[in-house]
Coordinates of C-alpha atoms and ligand atoms in Angstrom, one line a residue:
M1069 CA 33.2 -23.9 -84.0
A1070 CA 32.3 -21.9 -80.8
G1071 CA 34.9 -19.9 -79.8
Y1072 CA 33.9 -20.6 -76.4
E1073 CA 34.1 -23.7 -73.6
K1074 CA 32.4 -24.9 -70.5
M1075 CA 33.8 -25.7 -67.8
A1076 CA 31.2 -25.2 -65.0
P1077 CA 27.6 -24.5 -64.9
G1078 CA 27.1 -21.2 -66.4
V1079 CA 31.2 -20.2 -66.4
F1080 CA 32.8 -20.2 -70.5
R1081 CA 36.2 -19.5 -71.2
I1082 CA 37.7 -17.3 -74.1
R1083 CA 40.9 -18.2 -75.5
Q1084 CA 42.4 -15.6 -77.2
E1085 CA 46.0 -15.9 -78.6
V1086 CA 48.1 -13.3 -80.3
R1087 CA 50.2 -14.8 -83.2
K1088 CA 51.5 -12.1 -84.9
G1089 CA 53.3 -10.9 -81.5
W1090 CA 57.0 -10.6 -80.2
V1091 CA 55.5 -13.6 -77.4
P1092 CA 53.7 -16.1 -78.1
F1093 CA 50.9 -15.4 -76.1
A1094 CA 47.4 -16.4 -74.8
M1095 CA 45.3 -16.0 -72.9
N1096 CA 42.0 -16.9 -70.9
L1097 CA 38.7 -14.5 -70.2
Y1098 CA 36.1 -15.9 -68.6
A1099 CA 32.3 -15.0 -68.7
L1100 CA 29.2 -15.2 -67.2
P1101 CA 26.5 -15.0 -68.8
G1102 CA 23.0 -14.0 -66.4
T1103 CA 20.2 -10.8 -66.6
D1104 CA 23.6 -7.9 -66.4
G1105 CA 26.2 -10.9 -66.5
L1106 CA 29.9 -10.2 -66.8
L1107 CA 33.0 -10.7 -69.3
F1108 CA 36.4 -11.5 -65.7
D1109 CA 39.4 -9.5 -68.0
A1110 CA 39.3 -8.3 -72.0
G1111 CA 42.6 -9.0 -73.0
S1112 CA 44.8 -7.9 -76.0
G1113 CA 43.1 -4.5 -77.7
T1114 CA 44.8 -6.5 -80.9
K1115 CA 41.3 -6.1 -83.6
G1116 CA 41.7 -9.8 -84.4
A1117 CA 41.4 -10.6 -81.0
V1118 CA 39.1 -8.2 -79.9
A1119 CA 36.3 -9.4 -83.1
H1120 CA 37.5 -12.3 -81.3
V1121 CA 35.8 -11.9 -78.0
A1122 CA 33.1 -9.5 -79.7
R1123 CA 32.0 -12.7 -81.6
C1124 CA 32.3 -16.0 -78.3
L1125 CA 30.0 -13.3 -76.4
K1126 CA 27.2 -12.4 -79.5
D1127 CA 27.4 -16.8 -79.7
L1128 CA 27.4 -16.9 -76.3
E1129 CA 24.5 -15.0 -75.7
R1130 CA 22.2 -16.6 -78.2
E1131 CA 23.3 -19.6 -76.7
T1132 CA 21.7 -19.3 -73.6
G1133 CA 19.7 -16.9 -74.0
S1134 CA 21.5 -15.1 -71.1
R1135 CA 23.4 -11.4 -71.6
V1136 CA 27.6 -10.7 -70.7
R1137 CA 27.2 -7.0 -70.2
Q1138 CA 29.9 -5.7 -67.9
I1139 CA 33.6 -6.1 -68.7
L1140 CA 36.1 -7.0 -65.4
P1141 CA 40.1 -6.3 -65.9
S1142 CA 41.3 -9.0 -63.0
H1143 CA 44.6 -6.1 -62.3
A1144 CA 45.8 -2.9 -64.3
H1145 CA 47.8 -5.4 -66.5
W1146 CA 48.1 -5.1 -70.2
D1147 CA 47.2 -8.5 -71.1
H1148 CA 44.2 -8.2 -68.6
F1149 CA 42.7 -4.7 -69.9
S1150 CA 43.4 -3.5 -73.0
G1151 CA 40.4 -4.7 -74.5
A1152 CA 37.9 -3.1 -72.5
S1153 CA 37.0 0.1 -73.9
A1154 CA 37.4 -1.1 -78.0
L1155 CA 34.6 -4.3 -76.8
A1156 CA 32.4 -1.2 -74.9
D1157 CA 32.8 0.4 -78.3
K1158 CA 31.5 -2.8 -80.1
R1159 CA 29.3 -4.1 -77.5
P1160 CA 26.3 -2.9 -75.4
M1161 CA 29.1 -3.3 -72.7
R1162 CA 30.0 -1.3 -69.9
V1163 CA 33.9 -1.4 -67.9
L1164 CA 34.3 -1.8 -64.3
L1165 CA 37.1 -1.0 -63.1
T1166 CA 38.2 -0.8 -58.9
E1167 CA 39.7 2.6 -57.5
A1168 CA 43.0 1.1 -57.3
M1169 CA 42.9 0.4 -61.2
V1170 CA 42.1 3.7 -62.5
P1171 CA 45.0 6.3 -62.0
L1172 CA 47.6 3.0 -63.7
V1173 CA 45.4 2.1 -66.7
R1174 CA 43.3 5.3 -68.0
T1175 CA 45.9 6.1 -69.9
R1176 CA 49.0 4.8 -71.7
A1177 CA 51.9 7.0 -70.4
C1178 CA 50.5 6.5 -66.6
Y1179 CA 50.6 2.7 -67.6
R1180 CA 53.9 2.9 -68.7
A1181 CA 55.0 5.8 -65.7
A1182 CA 53.5 3.4 -63.4
Y1183 CA 56.0 0.2 -64.0
R1184 CA 58.7 1.9 -65.0
E1185 CA 59.9 4.6 -63.3
G1186 CA 63.9 3.5 -61.7
T1187 CA 62.5 0.5 -59.4
S1188 CA 65.7 -1.6 -60.9
A1189 CA 68.0 -3.6 -58.4
L1190 CA 70.8 -4.7 -61.1
R1191 CA 72.0 -1.0 -61.1
P1192 CA 71.8 2.5 -59.7
R1193 CA 70.8 5.4 -61.4
A1194 CA 73.5 6.9 -64.1
G1195 CA 74.1 10.1 -65.3
A1196 CA 71.4 12.3 -67.2
L1197 CA 72.7 11.7 -71.3
N1198 CA 72.8 7.6 -69.8
E1199 CA 69.5 7.8 -67.9
A1200 CA 67.9 10.0 -71.4
C1201 CA 69.6 7.1 -73.5
R1202 CA 68.1 4.7 -71.4
A1203 CA 64.8 6.4 -71.5
L1204 CA 64.6 7.1 -75.6
G1205 CA 65.6 3.3 -76.0
G1206 CA 62.6 1.9 -73.8
R1207 CA 60.8 3.9 -75.3
L1208 CA 61.0 2.5 -78.4
I1209 CA 61.0 -1.4 -77.0
D1210 CA 58.2 -0.8 -75.6
E1211 CA 55.7 1.4 -78.6
A1212 CA 56.8 -2.0 -80.6
F1213 CA 55.8 -3.8 -78.3
S1214 CA 52.7 -2.4 -77.4
L1215 CA 51.4 -2.3 -81.8
S1216 CA 52.4 -5.4 -81.6
M1217 CA 50.3 -7.1 -78.3
G1218 CA 47.6 -4.5 -78.5
I1219 CA 48.0 -2.8 -75.5
R1220 CA 44.9 -0.2 -74.8
A1221 CA 44.4 2.6 -72.3
V1222 CA 41.2 2.2 -70.1
T1223 CA 39.7 5.4 -72.1
G1224 CA 36.3 4.9 -72.5
P1225 CA 33.7 5.6 -69.6
F1226 CA 33.7 3.4 -66.5
S1227 CA 31.3 1.9 -63.6
P1228 CA 33.3 1.3 -60.1
L1229 CA 33.3 -0.9 -58.4
A1230 CA 35.4 -2.7 -54.5
V1231 CA 36.5 -5.3 -53.0
G1232 CA 33.6 -7.3 -51.3
D1233 CA 30.8 -5.9 -54.0
H1234 CA 28.6 -8.9 -56.0
L1235 CA 28.0 -10.4 -59.2
A1236 CA 25.1 -12.2 -59.6
T1237 CA 25.1 -13.7 -62.4
D1238 CA 23.2 -16.8 -64.1
A1239 CA 26.2 -19.0 -62.5
G1240 CA 25.5 -17.5 -58.7
T1241 CA 26.4 -14.9 -57.2
W1242 CA 30.2 -14.4 -57.5
E1243 CA 32.0 -11.7 -54.3
V1244 CA 34.9 -9.2 -55.7
L1245 CA 37.7 -9.8 -53.5
A1246 CA 41.3 -8.8 -53.1
G1247 CA 44.4 -10.7 -54.0
P1248 CA 47.3 -8.0 -54.8
G1249 CA 51.1 -9.4 -54.4
H1250 CA 51.3 -10.0 -58.2
C1251 CA 50.1 -6.8 -59.3
D1252 CA 49.0 -4.8 -56.3
A1253 CA 46.0 -3.4 -57.9
H1254 CA 44.5 -7.2 -58.5
I1255 CA 41.3 -9.2 -57.5
M1256 CA 39.9 -12.2 -57.3
L1257 CA 36.0 -13.1 -57.9
W1258 CA 34.7 -16.0 -55.7
N1259 CA 31.6 -18.6 -56.7
A1260 CA 31.6 -19.6 -52.2
E1261 CA 28.6 -22.0 -53.9
T1262 CA 30.4 -24.0 -56.3
G1263 CA 34.0 -23.6 -55.0
I1264 CA 35.3 -22.2 -57.9
L1265 CA 37.5 -19.3 -57.9
L1266 CA 38.5 -16.9 -61.0
G1267 CA 41.9 -16.4 -59.7
G1268 CA 43.5 -14.4 -61.8
D1269 CA 47.4 -14.4 -62.7
N1270 CA 47.6 -15.6 -58.6
V1271 CA 47.5 -19.2 -59.1
L1272 CA 48.6 -20.4 -62.2
S1273 CA 48.6 -24.3 -62.9
H1274 CA 52.2 -24.7 -65.1
I1275 CA 54.4 -21.8 -64.4
T1276 CA 54.8 -19.2 -61.3
T1277 CA 53.4 -16.7 -61.2
W1278 CA 54.9 -13.1 -63.0
L1279 CA 56.5 -11.1 -59.6
G1280 CA 59.1 -7.9 -60.0
P1281 CA 59.3 -4.0 -59.4
P1282 CA 57.7 -2.1 -59.0
R1283 CA 53.9 -2.8 -58.6
S1284 CA 54.5 -6.7 -56.7
D1285 CA 55.5 -7.5 -54.0
L1286 CA 56.1 -10.6 -52.5
I1287 CA 54.7 -10.4 -48.7
A1288 CA 51.5 -9.3 -50.3
Y1289 CA 51.6 -12.3 -52.8
Q1290 CA 52.1 -15.1 -50.0
K1291 CA 48.9 -14.2 -48.2
T1292 CA 46.6 -13.5 -51.0
L1293 CA 48.3 -17.2 -51.8
E1294 CA 47.1 -18.2 -48.4
T1295 CA 44.3 -17.0 -48.8
I1296 CA 42.6 -18.1 -50.7
R1297 CA 44.0 -21.9 -49.9
E1298 CA 41.3 -21.1 -46.4
L1299 CA 38.7 -20.0 -48.6
P1300 CA 36.3 -23.3 -47.9
G1301 CA 35.6 -25.1 -50.2
L1302 CA 37.6 -23.9 -52.7
R1303 CA 37.2 -26.9 -55.7
L1304 CA 39.1 -25.2 -58.6
I1305 CA 40.4 -22.1 -59.4
L1306 CA 40.7 -20.8 -63.3
P1307 CA 43.0 -18.6 -64.1
A1308 CA 44.2 -15.7 -66.9
H1309 CA 46.5 -18.4 -68.9
G1310 CA 46.9 -22.4 -68.8
R1311 CA 44.6 -24.6 -67.9
P1312 CA 42.2 -25.2 -64.6
V1313 CA 43.4 -25.7 -61.9
T1314 CA 42.0 -28.7 -60.7
D1315 CA 43.6 -29.1 -57.0
P1316 CA 43.4 -25.6 -56.1
V1317 CA 44.9 -26.4 -52.5
K1318 CA 48.4 -28.9 -52.5
R1319 CA 48.9 -26.2 -56.2
T1320 CA 48.7 -23.0 -53.8
T1321 CA 50.6 -25.3 -51.2
Q1322 CA 53.6 -26.1 -53.7
L1323 CA 53.3 -22.2 -54.7
I1324 CA 54.2 -21.3 -50.8
A1325 CA 57.6 -22.9 -50.9
H1326 CA 58.5 -22.3 -53.7
R1327 CA 58.5 -18.9 -53.0
K1328 CA 60.0 -19.3 -49.3
K1329 CA 62.3 -20.7 -50.3
R1330 CA 63.4 -19.1 -53.3
L1331 CA 63.2 -16.2 -50.3
T1332 CA 65.5 -18.0 -48.1
E1333 CA 68.0 -19.1 -51.7
I1334 CA 68.8 -15.4 -52.7
R1335 CA 69.9 -14.2 -48.1
E1336 CA 72.3 -17.9 -48.0
K1337 CA 73.7 -16.0 -51.1
V1338 CA 73.9 -12.9 -50.6
E1339 CA 75.5 -14.3 -47.0
A1340 CA 77.6 -16.7 -48.9
A1341 CA 79.5 -13.9 -51.0
G1342 CA 80.7 -12.9 -47.5
P1343 CA 81.4 -9.3 -47.5
R1344 CA 82.5 -8.1 -50.8
G1345 CA 79.6 -9.4 -51.5
L1346 CA 78.1 -10.0 -55.1
T1347 CA 76.1 -7.6 -57.4
G1348 CA 72.0 -9.2 -58.5
R1349 CA 73.2 -9.2 -62.3
S1350 CA 75.1 -12.3 -61.6
L1351 CA 72.2 -13.4 -59.9
V1352 CA 70.6 -13.3 -63.0
R1353 CA 73.7 -15.0 -64.6
H1354 CA 72.8 -17.9 -62.1
Y1355 CA 68.9 -19.2 -62.5
Y1356 CA 69.1 -18.6 -66.2
P1357 CA 72.4 -18.8 -67.9
R1358 CA 70.9 -19.2 -71.5
M1359 CA 68.1 -17.4 -71.2
A1360 CA 67.4 -14.8 -74.9
P1361 CA 68.1 -11.3 -73.3
L1362 CA 64.3 -10.1 -73.9
K1363 CA 63.4 -12.9 -71.6
R1364 CA 65.8 -13.0 -68.8
S1365 CA 64.5 -9.4 -68.8
I1366 CA 61.2 -10.8 -67.8
A1367 CA 62.0 -14.1 -66.4
Q1368 CA 64.4 -11.8 -63.6
G1369 CA 61.4 -9.6 -62.3
W1370 CA 61.0 -11.7 -59.0
I1371 CA 65.7 -11.3 -58.1
E1372 CA 65.1 -8.2 -57.5
A1373 CA 62.4 -8.2 -56.8
T1374 CA 63.3 -10.4 -54.5
L1375 CA 67.0 -8.6 -53.5
L1376 CA 64.4 -5.5 -52.7
Y1377 CA 62.9 -6.8 -50.6
L1378 CA 65.5 -8.7 -49.2
L1379 CA 66.9 -4.2 -48.9
Q1380 CA 63.7 -3.0 -47.0
E1381 CA 64.3 -5.7 -44.3
G1382 CA 67.1 -5.1 -43.5
D1383 CA 68.6 -8.1 -44.3
V1384 CA 70.9 -7.0 -46.6
A1385 CA 72.7 -3.7 -47.6
R1386 CA 74.5 -2.7 -50.6
T1387 CA 76.9 -0.2 -52.5
A1388 CA 76.9 0.5 -56.3
E1389 CA 80.0 -0.2 -58.5
K1390 CA 81.4 0.2 -61.4
G1391 CA 77.9 0.6 -62.9
L1392 CA 75.6 -1.9 -60.7
W1393 CA 74.8 -2.6 -57.1
R1394 CA 76.8 -5.0 -55.1
Y1395 CA 74.4 -7.2 -52.4
H1396 CA 76.6 -7.4 -49.4
P1397 CA 75.4 -9.4 -45.8
L1398 CA 74.7 -7.6 -42.6
Ligands
LIG1342 ZN1 49.5 -9.9 -65.2

């Protein structure tokens, strides 16, 4: 059985699953064969995951008589770039990166630093000893998570790519569009002839996109959703996770409304708390009362991003109390 499926003429989806990892994980990579052809997103870097993709590409090249020779991550999150260098080692492929991605993905240390540095909206920095213990704990969790999920930096050579570039494939020409918000270094591929968008993580059919500090931006995300909704002739979004979005304008409109609603909710909750204010942690408990801690630490990202946004906008103030931030209306 082929490990890939045809989503549209010249557009193939390779599904990748990491079954033994910490969290169940499934990813869609899109192969666009052509004279030079490309793979949009590289997925996990575990041995099994990379071998599966390499096998699919070989079969696909045989079936189509075309080639897939470039690898382009949609953004600088581990599940999108980790397989890139390993694939380029295994097959005649080269990695493409935008300027914004480069400083985030070249080493594991810079990736970790780019997402971890002192950005909690729930608690202020503690004393040096406490911070050092936390950092060590975080590092150990991070190492174990990385090993089981196959997080790997893009260490090999790469070619630069920029927003506005065009990539030729058997399915026509794809334009590189900027799509910041979920991650600042996020791009999408748009095919104006067929109305198909390879949207990365920006519009998913089954869940709302993760947002959280330090690299998500609520306003940039809203703008990206509006840009997507206005693409002339948009007919299908192929996302990096989950099912295709077959009603893209409707789904994008839903997501825009959802984010606006959440922003209003948080603003009103802080308002209603009065001068005493409330902690970010109480908001997390309100939205996710029964969720397991690890899952909750991921789910709460949008609450943190929203509080930081309101703070930056001058809508709320905050004070430190008993090792937590309290947010107050102004
Ligand atoms: Zn992502």
